[in-house]
Coordinates of C-alpha atoms in Angstrom, one line a residue:
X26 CA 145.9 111.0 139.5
X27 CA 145.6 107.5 139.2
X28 CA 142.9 105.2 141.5
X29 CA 144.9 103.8 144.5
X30 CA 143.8 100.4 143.3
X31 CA 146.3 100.8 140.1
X32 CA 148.9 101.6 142.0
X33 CA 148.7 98.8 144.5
X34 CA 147.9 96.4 141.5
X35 CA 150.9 97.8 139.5
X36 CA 153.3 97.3 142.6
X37 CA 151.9 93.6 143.3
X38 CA 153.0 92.8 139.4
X39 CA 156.2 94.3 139.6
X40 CA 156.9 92.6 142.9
X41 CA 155.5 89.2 141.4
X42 CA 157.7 90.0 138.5
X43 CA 161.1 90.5 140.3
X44 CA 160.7 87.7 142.8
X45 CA 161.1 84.0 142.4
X46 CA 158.4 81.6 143.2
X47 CA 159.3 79.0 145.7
X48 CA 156.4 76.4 145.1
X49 CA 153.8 75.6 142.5
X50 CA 151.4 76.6 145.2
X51 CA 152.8 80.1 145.8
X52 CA 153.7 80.8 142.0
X53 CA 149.8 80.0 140.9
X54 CA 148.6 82.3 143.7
X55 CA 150.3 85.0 142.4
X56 CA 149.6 84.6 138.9
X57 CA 146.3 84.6 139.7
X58 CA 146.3 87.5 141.6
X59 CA 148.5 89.4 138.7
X60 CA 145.4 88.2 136.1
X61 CA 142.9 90.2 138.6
X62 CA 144.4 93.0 139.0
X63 CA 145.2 93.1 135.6
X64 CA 141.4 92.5 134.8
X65 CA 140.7 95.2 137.3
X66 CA 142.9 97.8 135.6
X67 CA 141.3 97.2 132.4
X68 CA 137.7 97.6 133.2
X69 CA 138.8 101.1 135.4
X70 CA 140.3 102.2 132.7
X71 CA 137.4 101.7 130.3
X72 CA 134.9 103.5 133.1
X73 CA 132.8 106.2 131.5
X74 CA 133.9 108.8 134.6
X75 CA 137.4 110.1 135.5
X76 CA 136.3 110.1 139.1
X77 CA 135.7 106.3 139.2
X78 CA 137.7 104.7 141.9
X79 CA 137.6 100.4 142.1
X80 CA 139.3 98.4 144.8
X81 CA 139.6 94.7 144.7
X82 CA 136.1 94.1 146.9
X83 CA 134.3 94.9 144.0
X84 CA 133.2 98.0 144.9
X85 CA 132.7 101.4 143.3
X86 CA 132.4 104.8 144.3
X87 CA 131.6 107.5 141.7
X88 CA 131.7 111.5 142.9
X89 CA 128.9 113.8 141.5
X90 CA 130.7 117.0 141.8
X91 CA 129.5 118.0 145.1
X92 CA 130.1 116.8 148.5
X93 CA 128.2 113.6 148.5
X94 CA 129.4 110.3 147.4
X95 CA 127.4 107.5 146.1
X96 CA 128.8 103.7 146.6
X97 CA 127.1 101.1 144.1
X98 CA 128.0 97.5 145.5
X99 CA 128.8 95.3 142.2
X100 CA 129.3 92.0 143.7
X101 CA 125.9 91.1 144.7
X102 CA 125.4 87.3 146.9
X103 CA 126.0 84.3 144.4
X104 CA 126.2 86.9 141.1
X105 CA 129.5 88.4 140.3
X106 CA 128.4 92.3 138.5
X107 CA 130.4 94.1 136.3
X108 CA 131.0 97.8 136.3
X109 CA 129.2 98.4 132.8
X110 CA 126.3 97.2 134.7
X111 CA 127.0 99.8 137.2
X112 CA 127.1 102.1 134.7
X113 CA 123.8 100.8 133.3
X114 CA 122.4 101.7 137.0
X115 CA 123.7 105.3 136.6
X116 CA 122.2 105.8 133.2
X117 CA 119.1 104.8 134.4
X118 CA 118.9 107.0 137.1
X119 CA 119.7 109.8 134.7
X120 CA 117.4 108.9 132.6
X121 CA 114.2 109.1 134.8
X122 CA 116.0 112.4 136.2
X123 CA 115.6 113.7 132.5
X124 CA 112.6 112.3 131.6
X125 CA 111.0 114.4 135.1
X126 CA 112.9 117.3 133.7
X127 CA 111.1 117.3 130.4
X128 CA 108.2 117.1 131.8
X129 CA 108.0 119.8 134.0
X130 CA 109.5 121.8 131.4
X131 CA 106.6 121.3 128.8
X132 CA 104.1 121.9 131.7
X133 CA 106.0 125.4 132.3
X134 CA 106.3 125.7 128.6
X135 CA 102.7 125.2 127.7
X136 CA 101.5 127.4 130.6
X137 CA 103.8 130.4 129.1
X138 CA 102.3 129.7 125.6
X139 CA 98.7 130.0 127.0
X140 CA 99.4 133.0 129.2
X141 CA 100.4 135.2 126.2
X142 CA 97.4 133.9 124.0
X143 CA 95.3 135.0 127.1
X144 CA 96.8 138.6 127.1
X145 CA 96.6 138.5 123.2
X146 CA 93.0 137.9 123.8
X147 CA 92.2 140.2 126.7
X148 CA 94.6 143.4 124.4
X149 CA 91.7 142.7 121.5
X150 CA 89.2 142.2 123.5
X151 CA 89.2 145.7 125.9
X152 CA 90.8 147.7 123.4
X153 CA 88.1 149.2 122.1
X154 CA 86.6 150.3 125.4
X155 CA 89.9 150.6 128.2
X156 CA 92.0 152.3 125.9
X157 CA 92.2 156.0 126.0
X158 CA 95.3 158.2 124.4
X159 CA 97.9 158.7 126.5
X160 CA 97.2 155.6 128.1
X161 CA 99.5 153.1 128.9
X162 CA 98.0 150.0 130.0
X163 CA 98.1 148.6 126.1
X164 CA 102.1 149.1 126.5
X165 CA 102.0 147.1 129.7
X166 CA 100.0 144.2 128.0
X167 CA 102.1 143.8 124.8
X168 CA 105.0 144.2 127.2
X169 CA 103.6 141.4 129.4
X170 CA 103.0 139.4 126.0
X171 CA 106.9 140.0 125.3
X172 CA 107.9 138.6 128.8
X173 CA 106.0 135.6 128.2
X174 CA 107.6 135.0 125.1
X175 CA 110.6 135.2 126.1
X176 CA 110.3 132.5 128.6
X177 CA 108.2 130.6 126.7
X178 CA 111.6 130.3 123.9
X179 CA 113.9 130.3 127.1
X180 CA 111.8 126.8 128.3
X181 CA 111.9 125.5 124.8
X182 CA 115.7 125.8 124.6
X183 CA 116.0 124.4 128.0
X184 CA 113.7 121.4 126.9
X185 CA 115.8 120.8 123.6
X186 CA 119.1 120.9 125.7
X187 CA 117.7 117.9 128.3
X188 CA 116.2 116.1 124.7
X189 CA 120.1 116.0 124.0
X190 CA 121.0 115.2 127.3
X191 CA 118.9 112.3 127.2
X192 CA 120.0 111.5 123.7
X193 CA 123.8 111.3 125.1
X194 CA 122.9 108.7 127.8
X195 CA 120.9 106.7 125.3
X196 CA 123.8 106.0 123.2
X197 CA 126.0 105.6 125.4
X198 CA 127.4 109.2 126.2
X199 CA 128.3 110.1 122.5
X200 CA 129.7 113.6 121.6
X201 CA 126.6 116.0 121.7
X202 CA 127.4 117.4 118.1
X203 CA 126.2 113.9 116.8
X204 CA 122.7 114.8 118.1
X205 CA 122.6 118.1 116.2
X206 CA 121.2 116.8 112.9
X207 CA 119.6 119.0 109.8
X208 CA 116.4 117.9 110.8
X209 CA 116.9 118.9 115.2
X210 CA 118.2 122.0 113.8
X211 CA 115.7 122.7 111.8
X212 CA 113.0 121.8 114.7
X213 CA 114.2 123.7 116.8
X214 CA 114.8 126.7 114.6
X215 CA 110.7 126.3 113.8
X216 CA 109.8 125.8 117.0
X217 CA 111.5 129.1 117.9
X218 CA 110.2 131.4 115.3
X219 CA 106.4 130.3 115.9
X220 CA 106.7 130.6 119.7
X221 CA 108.6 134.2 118.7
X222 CA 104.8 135.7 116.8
X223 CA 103.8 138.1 118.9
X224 CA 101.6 141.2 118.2
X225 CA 104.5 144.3 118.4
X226 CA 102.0 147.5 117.5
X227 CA 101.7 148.8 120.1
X228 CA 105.4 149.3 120.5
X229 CA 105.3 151.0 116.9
X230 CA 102.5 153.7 117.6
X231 CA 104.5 154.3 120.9
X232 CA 108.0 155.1 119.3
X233 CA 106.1 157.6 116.8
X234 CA 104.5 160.0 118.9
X235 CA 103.3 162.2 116.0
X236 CA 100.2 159.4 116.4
X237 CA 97.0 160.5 117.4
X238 CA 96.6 157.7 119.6
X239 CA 98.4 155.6 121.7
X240 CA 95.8 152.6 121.5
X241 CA 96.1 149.5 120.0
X242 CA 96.6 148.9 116.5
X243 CA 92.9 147.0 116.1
X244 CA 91.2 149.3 118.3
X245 CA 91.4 151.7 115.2
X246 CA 89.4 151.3 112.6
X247 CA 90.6 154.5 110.7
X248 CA 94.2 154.1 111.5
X249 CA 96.2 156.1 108.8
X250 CA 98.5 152.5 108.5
X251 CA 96.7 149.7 107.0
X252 CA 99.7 148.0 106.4
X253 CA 100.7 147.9 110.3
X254 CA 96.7 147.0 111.1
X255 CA 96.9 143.7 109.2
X256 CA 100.4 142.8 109.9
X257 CA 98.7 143.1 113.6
X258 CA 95.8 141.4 112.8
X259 CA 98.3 138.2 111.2
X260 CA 100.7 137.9 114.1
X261 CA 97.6 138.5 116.5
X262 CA 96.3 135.3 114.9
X263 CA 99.4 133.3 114.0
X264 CA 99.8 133.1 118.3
X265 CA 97.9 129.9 118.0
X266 CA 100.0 128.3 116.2
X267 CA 101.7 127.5 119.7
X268 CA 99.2 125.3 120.3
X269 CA 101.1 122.6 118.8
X270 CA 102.5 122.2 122.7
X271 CA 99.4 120.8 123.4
X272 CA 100.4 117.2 121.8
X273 CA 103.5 117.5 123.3
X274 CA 102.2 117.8 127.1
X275 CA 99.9 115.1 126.4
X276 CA 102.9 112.9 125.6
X277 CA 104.9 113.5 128.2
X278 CA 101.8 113.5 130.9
X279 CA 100.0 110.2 129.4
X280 CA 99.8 106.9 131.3
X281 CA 101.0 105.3 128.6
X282 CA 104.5 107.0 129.0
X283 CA 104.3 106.8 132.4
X284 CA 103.3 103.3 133.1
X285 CA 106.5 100.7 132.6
X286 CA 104.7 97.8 131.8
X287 CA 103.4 100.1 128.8
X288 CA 107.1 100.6 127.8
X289 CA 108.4 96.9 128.7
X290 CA 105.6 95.0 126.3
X291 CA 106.1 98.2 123.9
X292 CA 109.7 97.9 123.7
X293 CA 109.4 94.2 122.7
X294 CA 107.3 94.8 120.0
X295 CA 109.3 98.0 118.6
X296 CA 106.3 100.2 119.2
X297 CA 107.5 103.7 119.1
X298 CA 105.4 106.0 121.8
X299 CA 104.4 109.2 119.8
X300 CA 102.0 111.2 120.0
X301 CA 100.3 109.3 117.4
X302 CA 100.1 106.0 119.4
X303 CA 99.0 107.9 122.2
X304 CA 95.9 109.7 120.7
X305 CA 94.8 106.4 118.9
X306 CA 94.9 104.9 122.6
X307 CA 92.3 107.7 123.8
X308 CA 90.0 107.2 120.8
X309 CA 89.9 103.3 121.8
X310 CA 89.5 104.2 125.6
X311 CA 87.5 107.9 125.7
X312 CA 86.1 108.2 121.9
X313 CA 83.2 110.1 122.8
X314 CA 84.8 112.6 125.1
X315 CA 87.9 112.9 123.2
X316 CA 85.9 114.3 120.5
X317 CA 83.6 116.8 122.3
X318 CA 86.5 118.2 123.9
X319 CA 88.4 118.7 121.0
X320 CA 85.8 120.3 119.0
X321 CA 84.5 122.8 121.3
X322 CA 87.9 124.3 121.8
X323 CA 87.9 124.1 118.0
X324 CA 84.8 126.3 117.4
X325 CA 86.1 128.3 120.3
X326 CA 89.2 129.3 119.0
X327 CA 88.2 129.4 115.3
X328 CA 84.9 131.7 116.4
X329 CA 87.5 134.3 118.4
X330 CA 89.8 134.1 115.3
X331 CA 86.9 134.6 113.0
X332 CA 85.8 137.9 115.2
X333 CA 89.8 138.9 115.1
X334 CA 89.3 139.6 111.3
X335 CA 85.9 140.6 110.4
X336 CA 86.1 143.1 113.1
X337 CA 87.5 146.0 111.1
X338 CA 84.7 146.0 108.6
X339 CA 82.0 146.2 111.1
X340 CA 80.6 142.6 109.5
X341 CA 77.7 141.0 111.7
X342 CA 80.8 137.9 111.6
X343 CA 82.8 140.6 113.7
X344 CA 80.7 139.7 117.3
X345 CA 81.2 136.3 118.7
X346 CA 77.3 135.1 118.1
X347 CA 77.6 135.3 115.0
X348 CA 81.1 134.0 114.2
X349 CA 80.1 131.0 116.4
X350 CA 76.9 130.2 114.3
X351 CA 79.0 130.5 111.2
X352 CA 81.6 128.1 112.2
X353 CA 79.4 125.8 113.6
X354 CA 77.4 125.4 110.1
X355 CA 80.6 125.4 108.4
X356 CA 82.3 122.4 110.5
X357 CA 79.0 120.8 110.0
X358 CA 79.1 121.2 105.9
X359 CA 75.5 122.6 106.3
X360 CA 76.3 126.2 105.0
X361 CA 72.7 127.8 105.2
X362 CA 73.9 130.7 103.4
X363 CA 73.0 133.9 105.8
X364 CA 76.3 134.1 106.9
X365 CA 79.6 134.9 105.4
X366 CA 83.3 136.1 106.0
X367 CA 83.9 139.5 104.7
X368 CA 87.8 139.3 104.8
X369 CA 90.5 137.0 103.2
X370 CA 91.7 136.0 106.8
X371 CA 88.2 135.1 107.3
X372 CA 87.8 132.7 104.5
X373 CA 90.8 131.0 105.1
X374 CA 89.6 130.6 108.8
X375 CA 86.3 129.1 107.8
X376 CA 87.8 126.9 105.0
X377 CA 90.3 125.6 107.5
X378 CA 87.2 125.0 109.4
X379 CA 85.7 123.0 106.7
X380 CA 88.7 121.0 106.2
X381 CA 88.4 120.2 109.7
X382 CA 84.7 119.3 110.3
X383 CA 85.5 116.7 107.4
X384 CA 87.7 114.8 108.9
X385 CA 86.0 115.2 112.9
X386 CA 82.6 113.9 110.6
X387 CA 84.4 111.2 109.2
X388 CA 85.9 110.0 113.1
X389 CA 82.5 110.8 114.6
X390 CA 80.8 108.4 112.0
X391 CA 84.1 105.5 112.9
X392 CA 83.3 106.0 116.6
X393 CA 79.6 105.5 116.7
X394 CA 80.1 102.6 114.2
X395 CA 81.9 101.2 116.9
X396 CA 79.8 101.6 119.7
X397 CA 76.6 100.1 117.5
X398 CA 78.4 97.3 116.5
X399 CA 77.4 94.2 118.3
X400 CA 80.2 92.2 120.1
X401 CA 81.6 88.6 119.2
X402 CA 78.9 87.5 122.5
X403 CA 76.5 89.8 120.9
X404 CA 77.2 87.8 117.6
X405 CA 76.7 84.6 118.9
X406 CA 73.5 85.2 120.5
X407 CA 71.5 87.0 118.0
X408 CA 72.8 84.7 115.3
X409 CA 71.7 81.4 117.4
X410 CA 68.6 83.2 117.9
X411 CA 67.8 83.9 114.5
X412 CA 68.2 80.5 113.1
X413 CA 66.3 78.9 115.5
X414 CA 63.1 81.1 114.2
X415 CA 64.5 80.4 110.9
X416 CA 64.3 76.8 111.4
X417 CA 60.5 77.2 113.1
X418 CA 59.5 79.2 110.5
X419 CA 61.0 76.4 107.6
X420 CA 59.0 73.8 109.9
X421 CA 55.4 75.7 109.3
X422 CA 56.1 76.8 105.6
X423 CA 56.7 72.8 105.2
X424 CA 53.3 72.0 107.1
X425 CA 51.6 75.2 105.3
X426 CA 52.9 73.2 102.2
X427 CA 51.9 69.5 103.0
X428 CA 48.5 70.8 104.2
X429 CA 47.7 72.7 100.6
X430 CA 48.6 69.7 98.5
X431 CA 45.9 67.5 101.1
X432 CA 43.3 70.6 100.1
X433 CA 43.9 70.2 96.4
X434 CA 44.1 66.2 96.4
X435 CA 40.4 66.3 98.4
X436 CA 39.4 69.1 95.6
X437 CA 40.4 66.9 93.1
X438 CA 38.8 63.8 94.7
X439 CA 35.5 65.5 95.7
X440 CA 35.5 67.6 91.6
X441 CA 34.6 71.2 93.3
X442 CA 34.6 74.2 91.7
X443 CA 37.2 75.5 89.1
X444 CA 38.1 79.0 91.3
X445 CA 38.2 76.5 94.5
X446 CA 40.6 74.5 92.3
X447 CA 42.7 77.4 91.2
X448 CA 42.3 79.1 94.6
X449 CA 44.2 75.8 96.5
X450 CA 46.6 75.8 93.5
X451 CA 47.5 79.3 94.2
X452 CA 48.1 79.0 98.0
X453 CA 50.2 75.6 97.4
X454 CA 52.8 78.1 95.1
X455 CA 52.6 81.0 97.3
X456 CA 54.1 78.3 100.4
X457 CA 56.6 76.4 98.2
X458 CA 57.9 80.4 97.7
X459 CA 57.9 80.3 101.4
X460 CA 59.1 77.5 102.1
X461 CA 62.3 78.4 99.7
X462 CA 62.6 81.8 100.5
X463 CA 63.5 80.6 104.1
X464 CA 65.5 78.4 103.4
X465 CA 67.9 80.2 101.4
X466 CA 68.1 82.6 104.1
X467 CA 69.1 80.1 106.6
X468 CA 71.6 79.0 104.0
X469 CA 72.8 83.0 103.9
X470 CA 73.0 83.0 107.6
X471 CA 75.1 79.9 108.0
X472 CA 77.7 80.7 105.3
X473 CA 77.7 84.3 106.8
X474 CA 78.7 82.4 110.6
X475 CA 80.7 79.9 108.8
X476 CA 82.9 83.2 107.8
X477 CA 82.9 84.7 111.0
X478 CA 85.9 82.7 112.6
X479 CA 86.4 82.7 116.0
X480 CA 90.3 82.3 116.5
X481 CA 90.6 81.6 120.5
X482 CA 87.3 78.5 119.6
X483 CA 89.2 77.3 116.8
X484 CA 92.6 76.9 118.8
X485 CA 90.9 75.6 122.1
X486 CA 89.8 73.0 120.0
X487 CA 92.9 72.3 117.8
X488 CA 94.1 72.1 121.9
X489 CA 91.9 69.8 122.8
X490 CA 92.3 67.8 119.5
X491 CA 96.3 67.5 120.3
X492 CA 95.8 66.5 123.6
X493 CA 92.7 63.9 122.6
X494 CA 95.6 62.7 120.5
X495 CA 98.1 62.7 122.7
X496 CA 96.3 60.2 125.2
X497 CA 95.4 58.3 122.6
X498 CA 99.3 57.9 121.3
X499 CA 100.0 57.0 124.8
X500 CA 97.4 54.7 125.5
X501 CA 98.4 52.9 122.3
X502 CA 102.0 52.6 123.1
X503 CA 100.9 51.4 126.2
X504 CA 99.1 48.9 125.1
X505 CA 101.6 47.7 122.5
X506 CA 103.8 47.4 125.6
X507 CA 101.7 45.7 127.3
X508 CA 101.2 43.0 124.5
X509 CA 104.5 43.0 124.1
X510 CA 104.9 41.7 127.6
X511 CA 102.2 39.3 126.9
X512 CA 103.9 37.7 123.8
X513 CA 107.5 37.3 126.0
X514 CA 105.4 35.5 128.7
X515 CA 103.7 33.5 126.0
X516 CA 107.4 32.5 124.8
X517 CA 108.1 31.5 127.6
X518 CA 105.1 29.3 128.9
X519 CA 105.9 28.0 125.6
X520 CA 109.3 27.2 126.1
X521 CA 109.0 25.8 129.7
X522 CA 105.9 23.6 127.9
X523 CA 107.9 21.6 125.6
X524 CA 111.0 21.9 128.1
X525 CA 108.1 19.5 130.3
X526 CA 106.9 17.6 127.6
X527 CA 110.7 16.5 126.6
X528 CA 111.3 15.8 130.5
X529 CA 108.3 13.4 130.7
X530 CA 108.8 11.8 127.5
X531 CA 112.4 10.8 128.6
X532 CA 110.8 10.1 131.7
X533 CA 108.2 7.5 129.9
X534 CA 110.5 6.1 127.1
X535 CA 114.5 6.1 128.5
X536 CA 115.4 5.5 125.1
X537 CA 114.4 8.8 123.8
X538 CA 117.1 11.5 124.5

């Protein structure tokens, strides 16, 4: 059904149409009215919403689908608005509406992730002294693991689906298949199967009740399946692998997304806010504690995982002690050598460890390279202080070289000794060595300030320059003004001077005209 403004802008045109126009006043009223309405049709009928209704106030009233009814005014005080910029208001609000969304989701998201590592942990870690057979509290864990899987991909869909949503608003409510490329697809598929790893034992020993036990798969060292043990032990460990929602909830929950003066000045300068960005801006702000934190969760989670897969041999790796001693020596590249996995899944847990202890070595060393380095204050006053003793000790190398030459001209006068001789000779080159040795390391020092170029200095004085010159351009055009001025009055002095003279000569001699 069409807005009740087209039909009452359609009736006016056909009216103004059918009727004659008795004066040029009436007939340019009503063209002008026909060109509004006209202009008003047009822009309805471009609106993004089917539910958009526009009268000729400049007023519009959109319908959410429930009983409440928003009106925007578009015709603000001296500022005529368009409905696109209506629009823009909508989208906005959407946006934010969204962007909240997402966030809570990824909260809810990560929490489910950590609550089934938790139960992971707490099913390996009482197994071997809860579970009895017939019992069936390692059936209600894995179960409780299952539950908070299945939330856990049920809040990563729903987080997807608003990632469209809000892909839709920003380009302009295209279809939603455009935003299903290969490469969201195949997020999202890998996304799903990692947060789908879960340890599923305990469900197998349960359906086949020819077992002896009803335990856990890793509670049993002499389990008759070795296969099912280590397929166990690998989705047991691969559950950390959801910890790649950490970077996500720091995103989402950072000042830096949050704050919209981060997003304005980012925005003009085409900085894209990952996760990235993000991290770089907590190793600028919080190096020190950005680091600690991260690599004690490290060598906690790498120490459990450790323990997770020496424990079937019985290793002295397979108690947390231990592991954590290993892992700690391995992150720090030390390696003393008393310690060592006894499995393949250990090994590739303490080479991973390795790999990582590299790279945290190689920030640590950036970080506290930073915090030793001095300033461009700092600089400036150690520099200034360290030519000036320079320069005191170039003024007594020259004295200690002005006074031996007067000891070796008096030995010379007063014919001493030959080892008094040699003795003055000797101290007169060991303070020209002095003397030079200084001095090329005031000439080091200078070049090395001359190099250190301090951009804001050097612009407040090519300022101050400009403006010297400036005032002096100004004071010399006004001084060529002024001069000017002084030559026209010069003319005419001049001028009224021999105007005079010719008056008094004809004054003097009448004959003269």
């Amino acid at each position: 059904m069409p807005p009740p403004a087209l039909e009452e802008c359609k009736a006016e045109t056909g009216q103004a149409t059918g009727r004659a126009e008795g004066s040029d006043g009436r007939g340019s009223w009503t063209g002008g009215r026909r060109l509004v309405c006209a202009l008003e049709m047009e822009m309805t009928n471009r609106s993004m919403h089917a539910d958009s209704k526009v009268d000729c106030d400049g007023l519009i009233s959109r319908n959410g689908g429930d009983m409440a009814e928003v009106s925007v005014p578009l015709s603000l005080p001296g500022k005529r608005t368009t409905q696109m910029e209506g629009d823009d208001l909508y989208r906005l609000r959407d946006r934010k509406f969204l962007l909240e969304d997402k966030k809570r989701l990824c909260a809810l998201a990560m929490g489910a992730a950590m609550l089934g590592i938790l139960l992971m942990i707490i099913h390996a870690e009482i197994c071997p002294v809860v579970y009895r057979e017939s019992s069936s509290i390692a059936l209600f864990i894995n179960c409780s693991i299952s539950l908070s899987t299945g939330c856990l991909l049920i809040l990563i869909i729903a987080f997807h689906y608003k990632d469209i949503r809000l892909f839709i608003i920003d380009h302009n409510q295209v279809d939603w298949r455009i935003a299903m490329t290969s490469h969201r697809v195949f997020v999202i598929t890998l996304e799903l199967l990692v947060c789908s790893i879960h340890p599923v034992g305990t469900y197998w020993v349960v359906t086949h009740p020819g077992n002896s036990s009803a335990a856990a798969v890793l509670c049993d060292s002499n389990y008759p399946s070795k296969t099912l043990r280590n397929i166990e032990l690998l989705l047991s460990v691969l559950m950390f692998l959801r910890l790649y929602l950490v970077h996500r909830a720091v995103l989402l929950h950072s000042k830096v997304l949050l704050s919209a003066s981060y997003r304005s000045i980012g925005s003009l300068n085409n900085i894209n806010f990952t996760f990235r960005f993000v991290l770089k801006v907590l190793m600028n702000k919080y190096p020190a504690r950005t680091l600690l934190v991260f690599i004690v969760l490290f060598w906690l989670t790498a120490s459990w995982m450790l323990t997770l897969c020496d424990r079937q041999t019985e290793a002295s790796t397979g108690y947390m002690p231990t592991a954590l001693w290993l892992i700690a020596i391995t992150f720090l590249t030390v390696g003393y050598g008393d310690e060592a996995p006894n499995t393949s899944c250990g090994k590739t847990v303490c080479l991973l460890t390795g790999v990582m202890g590299v790279a945290c070595t190689a920030m640590l060393v950036a970080v506290v390279t930073k915090k030793l380095a001095l300033n461009k204050g700092e600089k400036h006053v150690h520099f200034f202080m360290l030519d000036i003793q320079i320069s005191k000790g170039i003024r007594h190398a020259a004295a200690n070289v002005l006074r031996e030459c007067w000891l070796l001209h008096r030995v010379n006068q007063t014919k001493g000794s030959r080892g008094e001789h040699r003795r003055h000779q000797r101290c007169l080159l060991e303070a020209i060595r002095v003397f030079r040795h200084l001095r090329l390391k005031q000439r080091k020092l200078r070049d090395y300030v001359s190099e250190m170029v301090d951009l804001p200095k050097m612009q407040m004085i090519m300022c101050d320059l400009s403006a010297n010159w400036n005032n002096s351009y100004r004071e010399l055009e006004q001084r060529i003004l002024s001069m000017e001025q002084k030559l026209e009055e010069l003319s005419r002095c001049f001028q009224q001077t021999s105007e005079l003279l010719s008056q008094v000569l004809r004054h003097r001699n009448p004959e003269i005209r």
